[in-house]
């Protein structure tokens, strides 16, 4: 069976299970051998840092006087925490901000950098003290791949082209001489370039047809410099907008694009107008609707992947979900333009579920960026002056890092339902991989807040003797970590998995994310 047929079969079993239900029964799961060449790209575990609210300023880049470990003004406790979850790439400077950003204002002596208004996000005065060199130093400290978004909406082809030359060339051109004068003799070799952001919206309100022409013009002048072949990335669809993806795939030659993006957020209420829903203090109704909305990622990714398959049978072009995550109302009393929200156990379940979906589509999804890394939307880290905390979502990225660049192992199972009111969703989702040393990792998410799920798992061709695990759960669906109680939702070792003969027996607690390791 081909990979796509297997996925289709998997999707069918999920939906059949959703309609028949199997609560109380033991779920039979099969871990298959899969294609040894198919890897889960580490770039699925990417993050996003926009000049928005307190992500950069107050998050990564802090006041000289703030009493925290710093390198220059880069906050090192944040860097150290992110290093532990292995951030493979970091997207910057936006987001909507990217299409207002003029990179040249953010290089050279800080005091001489012009200021600008951040019109998208709170009308704050942007002093450009965090610019290209500072971002690339941050990436260097994190050991991560920089992923830049070029300004297409209000910039020019020349401006983008100059940025590339400034960063990647080593000839004595004015751009390179300027970079050297600004303290970086060697080229930075930045290969990941997004050409615009949300060009259907804040990036210029373009039609798909118009954008693809604009894209080709920009891509033509996005030059490869020696040793740095570019990964040119097309600004992709909003949610399930099939026309946008179809137009991009039809109009842009495959050799002009390395990747195509998709933005798909999870709103608890599902509505962009009015309340998006609460980050904390919600009841089971909004818990359920959030998870139901998050599961739409499966259908949305499948839809775009199928369109891409029509034009790119060999799956050369990566689908990059470079903005995803839960988007709630902001915390009461905070600037609505700063998108600061708390992060609960529910968000961790969304993260585990979404990452399982991406893993299961790793033949096409080869990158993703959670929005956003610090203090914005579904952040993995929150800061308050000198304090910081790790959110429940952080712990999911900690658990799932074992999947990075590991061999994908397909799973087959029928999920029981989690029913609420008149609706039901599959309670169980999962993905699996085998790492370079042969250890098998299975990530399991039980969305049902009330029922333990029993699993019996058969593994084809895996020789294993022991199983260990870690679990993320908490007493309540809306538990979260605060600066005073930073460990309410934390990882614990998991004793609910046992070897029974050749099979793996698991008791998966309600509302939990579990990572198992079989060796
Ligand atoms: O992540 C917040 C915003 O959401 C980004 O700036 C934009 O691209 C999207 O609409």
XYZ file of C-alpha atoms and ligand atoms in Angstrom:
529
model
C 0.000 0.000 0.000
C 1.392 3.428 -0.875
C 1.935 5.974 1.831
C -0.988 8.136 0.727
C -3.308 5.122 0.552
C -2.207 4.170 4.042
C -2.958 7.652 5.263
C -6.350 7.547 3.614
C -7.024 4.203 5.291
C -5.892 5.667 8.575
C -8.203 8.666 8.156
C -11.068 6.307 7.315
C -10.534 4.192 10.402
C -10.468 7.354 12.469
C -13.734 8.626 11.093
C -15.411 5.211 11.240
C -14.322 4.945 14.839
C -15.665 8.413 15.477
C -19.058 7.329 14.251
C -19.252 3.884 15.845
C -17.516 4.546 19.146
C -15.560 2.024 21.177
C -15.477 3.406 24.722
C -14.385 0.883 27.321
C -12.882 -1.472 24.744
C -9.197 -2.057 24.323
C -7.888 -0.186 21.288
C -5.877 -2.456 18.999
C -2.968 -0.530 17.543
C -0.409 -1.698 15.002
C 2.946 -0.026 14.545
C 4.060 -0.736 10.978
C 7.526 -0.952 9.522
C 7.058 1.938 7.075
C 9.477 3.245 4.482
C 13.002 3.424 5.933
C 13.688 6.526 3.809
C 10.747 8.539 5.112
C 11.795 10.845 7.935
C 9.885 13.192 10.203
C 11.688 16.444 9.411
C 13.024 18.148 12.496
C 11.730 21.385 10.985
C 8.177 20.388 11.959
C 9.306 21.477 15.436
C 10.105 25.070 14.422
C 9.185 28.256 16.278
C 8.249 31.803 15.377
C 9.386 35.142 16.809
C 7.648 38.266 15.553
C 8.065 41.894 16.563
C 4.751 41.612 18.338
C 3.892 42.412 21.931
C 6.575 41.036 24.257
C 7.979 38.302 22.049
C 11.143 40.116 20.986
C 11.163 43.149 23.295
C 10.785 41.854 26.870
C 10.987 38.235 25.720
C 14.188 37.492 23.857
C 15.647 41.019 23.988
C 15.570 42.749 27.326
C 16.622 45.934 29.026
C 20.329 46.135 29.904
C 19.328 46.709 33.545
C 17.124 43.614 33.888
C 18.710 41.262 36.366
C 18.734 38.000 34.395
C 21.618 36.174 32.678
C 22.199 37.953 29.374
C 24.495 37.950 26.417
C 24.368 41.551 25.244
C 20.643 42.092 25.618
C 19.654 38.516 24.684
C 17.970 36.787 27.605
C 19.916 33.602 28.276
C 17.460 31.784 30.558
C 15.022 31.838 27.644
C 17.758 30.688 25.257
C 18.812 27.850 27.576
C 15.220 26.637 27.975
C 14.702 26.650 24.197
C 17.976 24.822 23.596
C 16.643 21.973 25.725
C 13.775 21.377 23.304
C 16.056 21.651 20.234
C 14.590 24.460 18.152
C 15.377 23.489 14.535
C 14.423 26.813 12.936
C 13.194 30.210 14.049
C 11.010 32.379 11.817
C 11.478 36.179 11.994
C 10.605 39.136 11.860
C 6.944 38.259 11.187
C 4.124 37.664 10.543
C 2.290 40.783 9.487
C 5.180 42.842 10.832
C 7.471 41.415 8.119
C 5.629 43.242 5.361
C 6.212 46.584 7.113
C 9.818 45.882 8.075
C 12.758 47.545 6.360
C 15.789 45.508 7.301
C 18.289 48.276 6.605
C 16.799 50.318 9.461
C 17.861 47.516 11.815
C 21.613 47.369 11.102
C 24.516 49.622 12.067
C 25.086 51.556 15.295
C 21.972 51.136 17.447
C 21.662 54.806 18.377
C 21.549 55.784 14.718
C 18.836 53.333 13.708
C 15.602 55.038 12.687
C 12.507 54.293 14.715
C 9.209 53.129 13.262
C 5.661 52.558 14.431
C 4.599 48.945 14.715
C 1.241 49.564 13.091
C 0.009 45.997 13.191
C 0.729 45.287 16.800
C -0.254 47.906 19.350
C 1.205 50.972 17.571
C 4.311 50.680 19.702
C 7.479 52.584 18.865
C 9.920 50.093 17.358
C 13.454 51.329 17.970
C 15.057 48.728 15.685
C 17.548 47.812 18.406
C 16.842 44.162 17.597
C 17.728 43.789 13.930
C 19.358 41.335 11.574
C 22.665 40.916 13.433
C 20.892 40.524 16.776
C 18.484 37.938 15.370
C 21.286 35.946 13.800
C 23.239 36.066 17.043
C 20.139 34.717 18.796
C 19.962 31.883 16.237
C 23.634 31.201 16.777
C 23.105 30.943 20.557
C 20.107 28.669 20.027
C 21.927 26.568 17.426
C 18.972 27.041 15.109
C 18.371 27.693 11.413
C 17.228 31.274 10.723
C 14.074 31.551 8.621
C 13.636 35.111 7.352
C 10.461 36.626 5.934
C 11.144 39.205 3.228
C 8.966 42.295 2.901
C 6.853 41.947 -0.244
C 3.839 43.992 0.867
C 5.540 47.373 1.328
C 9.111 46.635 0.280
C 10.840 46.297 -3.067
C 12.573 43.539 -4.961
C 15.808 45.501 -4.641
C 15.431 45.768 -0.860
C 15.030 42.002 -0.513
C 17.833 41.331 -2.965
C 20.149 43.671 -1.025
C 19.314 41.852 2.217
C 20.317 38.556 0.632
C 23.523 40.041 -0.715
C 24.293 41.636 2.674
C 23.903 38.281 4.385
C 25.193 35.755 1.903
C 27.770 37.278 -0.433
C 31.500 37.523 0.212
C 32.517 39.856 -2.598
C 33.558 43.457 -2.027
C 30.181 44.926 -2.891
C 28.772 47.888 -0.931
C 26.366 45.551 0.904
C 29.145 43.210 1.960
C 31.468 46.048 2.958
C 28.667 47.382 5.136
C 28.117 44.000 6.791
C 31.807 43.732 7.515
C 31.824 47.268 8.944
C 28.889 46.235 11.138
C 30.999 43.508 12.686
C 30.439 40.349 10.650
C 33.321 39.595 8.250
C 31.953 36.250 7.004
C 28.706 35.673 5.154
C 25.869 34.548 7.419
C 24.661 32.004 4.819
C 20.924 32.325 5.417
C 19.121 29.916 3.142
C 15.482 29.942 4.361
C 13.548 32.843 2.825
C 9.827 33.402 2.955
C 8.740 35.676 0.096
C 5.997 37.651 1.835
C 3.601 36.639 4.579
C -0.158 36.198 4.330
C -0.100 37.986 0.987
C -3.853 37.336 0.818
C -4.282 39.528 3.929
C -1.962 41.732 5.980
C 0.805 41.141 3.426
C -0.982 43.142 0.715
C -4.528 41.805 0.263
C -3.523 40.284 -3.072
C -5.397 37.786 -5.172
C -3.669 34.444 -5.647
C -3.178 35.213 -9.353
C -1.543 38.585 -8.667
C 0.623 37.207 -5.856
C 2.039 34.411 -7.990
C 3.235 36.966 -10.547
C 4.736 39.088 -7.793
C 6.330 35.986 -6.262
C 8.023 35.016 -9.520
C 9.463 38.497 -9.833
C 10.875 38.416 -6.298
C 12.114 34.836 -6.659
C 13.984 35.772 -9.844
C 16.074 38.258 -7.888
C 16.536 36.016 -4.864
C 20.045 34.928 -5.862
C 22.044 31.969 -4.715
C 25.449 33.022 -3.454
C 28.298 30.493 -3.342
C 27.652 27.866 -0.689
C 24.142 29.125 0.078
C 21.479 27.727 -2.214
C 18.229 29.402 -1.192
C 15.108 27.715 0.041
C 12.543 30.043 -1.551
C 9.232 29.815 0.232
C 5.875 30.845 -1.205
C 3.400 32.631 1.070
C 0.579 30.099 1.153
C -3.044 29.669 2.006
C -5.242 30.835 4.814
C -6.814 27.715 6.343
C -8.581 25.597 3.777
C -8.301 28.066 0.863
C -7.748 25.510 -1.903
C -7.772 28.126 -4.674
C -4.686 29.832 -3.244
C -2.699 26.590 -3.161
C -3.941 25.489 -6.580
C -2.957 28.839 -8.117
C 0.495 28.811 -6.534
C 1.175 25.247 -7.653
C -0.134 25.919 -11.161
C 1.538 29.281 -11.789
C 4.917 28.998 -10.085
C 7.515 26.704 -11.657
C 8.557 23.988 -9.219
C 12.195 25.008 -9.510
C 11.331 28.461 -8.165
C 9.907 27.188 -4.903
C 11.301 24.996 -2.168
C 8.286 25.332 0.053
C 4.719 26.572 0.228
C 3.206 27.717 3.494
C -0.120 27.316 5.235
C -1.505 29.211 8.220
C -4.080 27.436 10.331
C -4.932 28.598 13.838
C -7.214 26.975 16.430
C -9.799 29.310 17.952
C -11.798 27.897 20.871
C -15.036 29.482 19.614
C -14.024 29.112 15.969
C -14.852 32.775 15.343
C -12.500 35.635 14.416
C -15.134 38.218 15.289
C -16.236 38.619 18.884
C -14.699 36.423 21.553
C -12.198 33.823 20.386
C -12.611 32.037 23.698
C -10.833 31.926 27.007
C -7.268 30.829 27.668
C -8.105 29.763 31.231
C -11.236 29.267 33.293
C -13.122 27.628 30.413
C -15.563 24.765 30.851
C -15.779 21.438 29.025
C -17.776 23.106 26.210
C -14.821 25.253 25.144
C -12.390 22.467 25.906
C -14.284 20.264 23.463
C -14.751 22.922 20.777
C -11.049 23.815 20.900
C -10.031 20.192 20.358
C -12.635 19.728 17.644
C -11.311 22.836 15.889
C -7.713 21.734 16.286
C -8.496 18.385 14.646
C -9.469 20.296 11.481
C -5.740 20.480 10.811
C -5.936 16.880 9.526
C -8.464 17.768 6.818
C -6.796 21.080 5.956
C -3.344 19.540 5.533
C -4.796 16.624 3.541
C -6.598 19.031 1.225
C -3.516 21.121 0.429
C -1.300 18.035 0.181
C -3.677 16.505 -2.383
C -3.541 19.669 -4.512
C 0.239 19.735 -4.283
C 0.370 16.062 -5.328
C -1.386 16.941 -8.597
C 1.407 19.310 -9.635
C 4.324 17.771 -7.784
C 4.043 14.002 -7.786
C 7.546 13.570 -6.430
C 6.721 15.702 -3.400
C 9.667 18.012 -3.969
C 7.918 21.072 -2.581
C 7.591 21.139 1.204
C 4.344 22.158 2.851
C 5.301 24.409 5.774
C 2.610 25.151 8.327
C 4.583 28.175 9.426
C 1.885 29.573 11.705
C -0.264 27.345 13.886
C -1.509 27.203 17.452
C -4.317 28.182 19.793
C -5.475 31.811 19.556
C -7.635 32.953 22.473
C -8.755 36.281 23.903
C -5.853 38.161 25.495
C -5.301 38.083 29.245
C -7.579 40.626 30.933
C -5.908 44.003 31.346
C -3.235 43.405 28.696
C -2.833 45.305 25.428
C -5.155 43.653 22.853
C -2.476 44.253 20.208
C 0.072 42.209 22.149
C -1.744 38.849 21.875
C -0.589 37.765 25.325
C -2.471 34.674 26.475
C -2.034 32.006 29.135
C -1.504 28.396 28.179
C -3.243 25.448 29.786
C -3.230 21.661 29.710
C -5.787 21.958 26.886
C -3.192 23.791 24.760
C -0.697 21.023 25.424
C -3.232 18.515 24.086
C -3.672 20.706 21.004
C 0.101 20.777 20.532
C 0.449 16.999 20.935
C -2.426 16.370 18.544
C -1.213 18.840 15.921
C 2.332 17.518 16.011
C 0.963 13.979 15.608
C -0.942 15.167 12.526
C 2.196 16.765 11.081
C 4.259 13.643 11.805
C 1.651 11.504 10.055
C 1.902 13.802 7.006
C 5.680 13.951 7.005
C 5.849 12.952 3.350
C 4.642 16.492 2.559
C 4.738 18.536 5.772
C 8.417 19.229 6.207
C 8.245 22.299 8.396
C 5.983 24.089 10.850
C 6.242 26.998 13.244
C 4.229 27.328 16.417
C 2.955 30.892 16.941
C 4.826 32.150 18.885
C 7.905 31.317 20.957
C 7.654 33.757 23.900
C 4.767 35.781 25.403
C 2.582 35.707 22.270
C -0.319 33.349 21.433
C 0.457 29.677 22.237
C 3.869 30.474 23.671
C 6.215 27.842 25.026
C 7.707 30.408 27.428
C 6.144 33.302 29.333
C 8.165 36.015 31.024
C 7.374 38.680 33.584
C 10.300 41.022 34.167
C 13.038 38.748 35.550
C 10.753 35.713 35.957
C 9.972 33.121 33.340
C 7.893 29.966 33.171
C 7.594 26.986 30.881
C 4.064 26.458 29.612
C 2.359 23.062 29.220
C 2.993 23.421 25.470
C 6.737 23.642 26.155
C 6.602 20.224 27.788
C 5.011 18.706 24.689
C 7.873 20.015 22.548
C 10.232 18.556 25.128
C 8.540 15.142 24.847
C 8.298 15.167 21.049
C 11.884 16.194 20.266
C 12.693 12.472 19.905
C 10.724 12.476 16.636
C 13.047 15.051 15.032
C 14.622 13.544 11.900
C 13.593 10.041 13.015
C 12.217 7.416 10.624
C 8.444 7.625 10.358
C 6.501 4.530 11.463
C 2.847 4.434 10.351
C 0.210 3.427 12.895
C -3.147 1.767 12.432
C -5.924 1.834 14.981
C -9.573 2.747 15.492
C -10.104 5.483 17.986
C -12.925 5.455 20.516
C -15.082 8.568 20.605
C -14.952 11.399 23.013
C -18.538 12.661 23.024
C -19.780 15.972 24.378
C -23.367 17.115 23.903
C -24.413 15.950 20.443
C -20.926 15.872 19.034
C -18.025 13.497 19.103
C -14.396 13.487 18.105
C -11.767 10.738 18.100
C -10.416 10.536 21.643
C -7.065 9.082 20.638
C -4.398 10.323 18.270
C -0.833 9.142 17.920
C 2.328 9.003 15.829
C 5.495 6.926 15.952
C 9.091 6.957 14.795
C 12.358 5.067 15.066
C 15.503 7.001 15.888
C 19.031 6.473 14.572
C 19.854 4.106 17.455
C 16.787 1.949 16.760
C 14.660 3.154 19.701
C 10.958 3.410 18.845
C 8.965 6.366 20.154
C 5.186 6.474 20.247
C 3.417 9.725 21.122
C -0.128 9.197 22.345
C -2.770 11.812 23.130
C -5.986 11.026 24.987
C -8.373 13.956 24.489
C -11.118 12.449 26.636
C -11.075 14.336 29.945
C -12.864 11.566 31.823
C -11.868 8.154 30.496
C -8.697 6.127 30.589
C -7.979 4.458 27.238
C -6.621 0.930 27.135
C -4.370 0.060 24.204
C -2.815 -3.154 23.012
C -0.106 -2.513 20.479
C 1.608 -4.881 18.087
C 4.911 -3.821 16.549
C 5.969 -5.244 13.199
C 9.617 -6.209 13.059
C 10.676 -4.288 16.180
C 12.915 -6.087 18.585
C 12.351 -4.506 21.970
C 12.812 -5.481 25.581
C 11.846 -2.486 27.683
C 9.336 0.327 27.628
C 9.622 3.596 29.518
C 7.560 6.715 29.256
C 6.783 10.229 30.350
C 3.365 11.795 30.748
C 1.932 15.304 30.787
C -1.399 15.692 32.540
C -2.953 17.561 35.442
C -5.983 17.476 37.702
C -8.063 19.861 35.566
C -8.387 20.507 31.840
C -7.759 24.204 32.397
C -4.770 23.960 34.745
C -1.858 26.197 33.848
C 1.467 27.399 35.184
C 1.854 30.800 36.827
C 4.940 32.719 37.889
C 4.078 31.841 41.501
C 3.206 28.201 40.731
C 5.284 27.333 37.672
C 4.995 23.549 38.083
C 1.256 22.902 38.220
C 1.416 21.222 34.806
C 4.656 19.328 34.492
C 6.137 16.154 33.083
C 6.196 12.992 35.166
C 7.459 9.505 34.540
C 4.815 7.155 33.196
C 4.211 3.693 34.625
C 1.128 2.824 32.553
C 2.906 0.885 29.786
C 3.931 -2.776 30.062
C 5.364 -5.453 27.819
C 2.943 -8.384 27.561
C 4.470 -11.075 25.398
C 5.294 -9.323 22.111
C 2.661 -6.704 22.706
C 2.680 -3.353 24.385
C -0.187 -2.726 26.826
C -0.907 0.895 27.707
C -3.364 2.565 30.048
C -3.551 6.127 28.805
C -4.862 8.517 31.453
C -7.645 10.987 30.613
C -6.514 14.347 29.111
C -2.902 13.330 28.733
C 0.032 13.349 26.357
C 2.357 10.371 26.718
C 5.650 9.589 25.032
C 6.776 5.980 25.126
C 10.258 4.729 24.349
C 10.771 1.103 23.360
C 14.283 -0.289 23.269
O 0.975 35.287 14.693
C 0.214 36.462 14.715
C -0.217 36.900 13.329
O -1.082 35.953 12.793
C 0.863 37.020 12.296
O 1.521 38.234 12.338
C 0.110 36.876 11.010
O 0.893 36.319 9.983
C -1.074 36.013 11.384
O -2.249 36.544 10.937
